Amino acid sequence: MKFFIAFACLLAVAFANEDANVLKSEQAVEPDQFQYVLELDNGVSLQQQGRLEGDDVWKVDGSFKFISPEGEEVSLAYNADETGYHPDPNNKWIHPIPAPILKSIEYIKNHPSKE
């Protein structure tokens, strides 16, 4: 379900520019897998594919790119599964998690709730 929300958000961004023309639009949807590709003439493109593993676990991979108002190409690849959405950590647009937050996460892991 999460990937449908992400897909809808990406499509909203892609179609926000009313002057953009669709260069490529392909989709294939099956009960246990899907794939789509969208390219616009304003530099926006996105693609995503997913497959059902087991009864209710979706594995999804995708990417998108667009041109920023400053003229720089922004792109991001990601995957999603039962543990959530995971953008490519090596992408320059993904900022590292601050050390105090990592320290807090480690503390929480080592001191679980007694409830």
CSV table of C-alpha atoms in Angstrom, one decimal:
chain,number,residue,atom,x,y,z
A,1,MET,CA,0.0,0.0,0.0
A,2,LYS,CA,2.9,2.4,0.8
A,3,PHE,CA,4.2,2.2,-2.7
A,4,PHE,CA,0.8,3.2,-4.1
A,5,ILE,CA,1.0,6.4,-2.0
A,6,ALA,CA,4.5,7.1,-3.1
A,7,PHE,CA,3.4,6.5,-6.7
A,8,ALA,CA,0.5,8.9,-6.4
A,9,CYS,CA,2.7,11.6,-4.9
A,10,LEU,CA,5.3,11.2,-7.7
A,11,LEU,CA,2.6,11.4,-10.4
A,12,ALA,CA,1.2,14.5,-8.7
A,13,VAL,CA,4.6,16.1,-8.9
A,14,ALA,CA,5.1,14.9,-12.5
A,15,PHE,CA,1.8,16.3,-13.7
A,16,ALA,CA,2.0,19.5,-11.7
A,17,ASN,CA,3.6,21.2,-14.7
A,18,GLU,CA,0.7,21.6,-17.1
A,19,ASP,CA,3.0,22.5,-20.0
A,20,ALA,CA,4.8,19.1,-19.9
A,21,ASN,CA,4.0,16.6,-22.7
A,22,VAL,CA,4.2,12.8,-22.1
A,23,LEU,CA,7.1,11.3,-24.1
A,24,LYS,CA,6.6,7.8,-22.7
A,25,SER,CA,4.0,6.1,-20.6
A,26,GLU,CA,4.0,2.4,-20.1
A,27,GLN,CA,2.4,0.2,-17.4
A,28,ALA,CA,1.8,-3.4,-16.8
A,29,VAL,CA,-0.2,-4.6,-13.8
A,30,GLU,CA,-0.7,-8.2,-12.8
A,31,PRO,CA,-2.0,-9.6,-9.5
A,32,ASP,CA,1.5,-10.4,-8.3
A,33,GLN,CA,3.6,-7.8,-10.1
A,34,PHE,CA,3.5,-4.4,-11.7
A,35,GLN,CA,5.8,-2.1,-13.7
A,36,TYR,CA,5.4,1.5,-15.0
A,37,VAL,CA,7.5,4.1,-16.7
A,38,LEU,CA,6.7,7.7,-17.3
A,39,GLU,CA,8.8,10.3,-19.1
A,40,LEU,CA,7.9,13.9,-19.7
A,41,ASP,CA,9.5,16.5,-22.0
A,42,ASN,CA,10.4,18.8,-19.1
A,43,GLY,CA,13.0,16.4,-17.7
A,44,VAL,CA,10.8,14.5,-15.3
A,45,SER,CA,11.0,10.7,-15.4
A,46,LEU,CA,10.0,8.0,-13.1
A,47,GLN,CA,9.9,4.2,-13.1
A,48,GLN,CA,8.9,1.6,-10.6
A,49,GLN,CA,8.4,-2.1,-10.5
A,50,GLY,CA,7.2,-4.4,-7.8
A,51,ARG,CA,6.5,-8.0,-7.1
A,52,LEU,CA,4.4,-9.8,-4.5
A,53,GLU,CA,6.5,-12.2,-2.3
A,54,GLY,CA,4.4,-14.4,-0.1
A,55,ASP,CA,0.8,-13.6,0.7
A,56,ASP,CA,1.2,-9.8,1.4
A,57,VAL,CA,4.8,-8.6,1.1
A,58,TRP,CA,5.6,-6.3,-1.8
A,59,LYS,CA,9.1,-5.7,-2.9
A,60,VAL,CA,9.4,-2.5,-4.9
A,61,ASP,CA,12.3,-0.8,-6.7
A,62,GLY,CA,12.1,2.5,-8.4
A,63,SER,CA,13.7,5.8,-9.3
A,64,PHE,CA,12.7,9.3,-10.4
A,65,LYS,CA,14.4,12.4,-11.6
A,66,PHE,CA,13.5,16.0,-12.4
A,67,ILE,CA,15.2,19.3,-13.1
A,68,SER,CA,15.4,21.7,-10.1
A,69,PRO,CA,14.5,25.3,-10.5
A,70,GLU,CA,18.2,26.0,-10.4
A,71,GLY,CA,18.6,23.8,-13.5
A,72,GLU,CA,20.3,20.9,-11.7
A,73,GLU,CA,19.2,17.3,-12.3
A,74,VAL,CA,17.8,15.7,-9.1
A,75,SER,CA,17.5,11.9,-9.1
A,76,LEU,CA,16.8,9.3,-6.5
A,77,ALA,CA,16.6,5.5,-6.5
A,78,TYR,CA,14.8,3.6,-3.8
A,79,ASN,CA,13.4,0.3,-2.8
A,80,ALA,CA,10.6,-0.6,-0.4
A,81,ASP,CA,9.6,-3.8,1.4
A,82,GLU,CA,8.0,-4.9,4.6
A,83,THR,CA,10.5,-2.8,6.6
A,84,GLY,CA,9.6,0.4,4.8
A,85,TYR,CA,10.9,2.9,2.2
A,86,HIS,CA,14.7,2.9,1.6
A,87,PRO,CA,16.2,5.6,-0.6
A,88,ASP,CA,19.7,5.0,-2.0
A,89,PRO,CA,22.0,6.1,0.9
A,90,ASN,CA,24.8,7.0,-1.5
A,91,ASN,CA,22.7,9.7,-3.2
A,92,LYS,CA,24.0,13.2,-2.7
A,93,TRP,CA,20.4,14.4,-1.9
A,94,ILE,CA,20.2,12.0,1.1
A,95,HIS,CA,21.7,13.6,4.2
A,96,PRO,CA,23.4,11.4,6.8
A,97,ILE,CA,21.6,10.7,10.0
A,98,PRO,CA,23.1,13.0,12.7
A,99,ALA,CA,25.4,11.3,15.3
A,100,PRO,CA,23.2,12.1,18.3
A,101,ILE,CA,20.2,10.4,16.6
A,102,LEU,CA,22.3,7.3,15.8
A,103,LYS,CA,23.4,7.3,19.4
A,104,SER,CA,19.8,7.5,20.6
A,105,ILE,CA,18.7,4.7,18.3
A,106,GLU,CA,21.6,2.5,19.6
A,107,TYR,CA,20.6,3.3,23.2
A,108,ILE,CA,17.0,2.3,22.5
A,109,LYS,CA,18.0,-1.0,20.9
A,110,ASN,CA,20.2,-1.8,23.9
A,111,HIS,CA,17.5,-0.8,26.5
A,112,PRO,CA,14.2,-2.1,25.3
A,113,SER,CA,11.0,-1.2,27.1
A,114,LYS,CA,10.0,-3.5,30.0
A,115,GLU,CA,6.3,-3.4,29.0
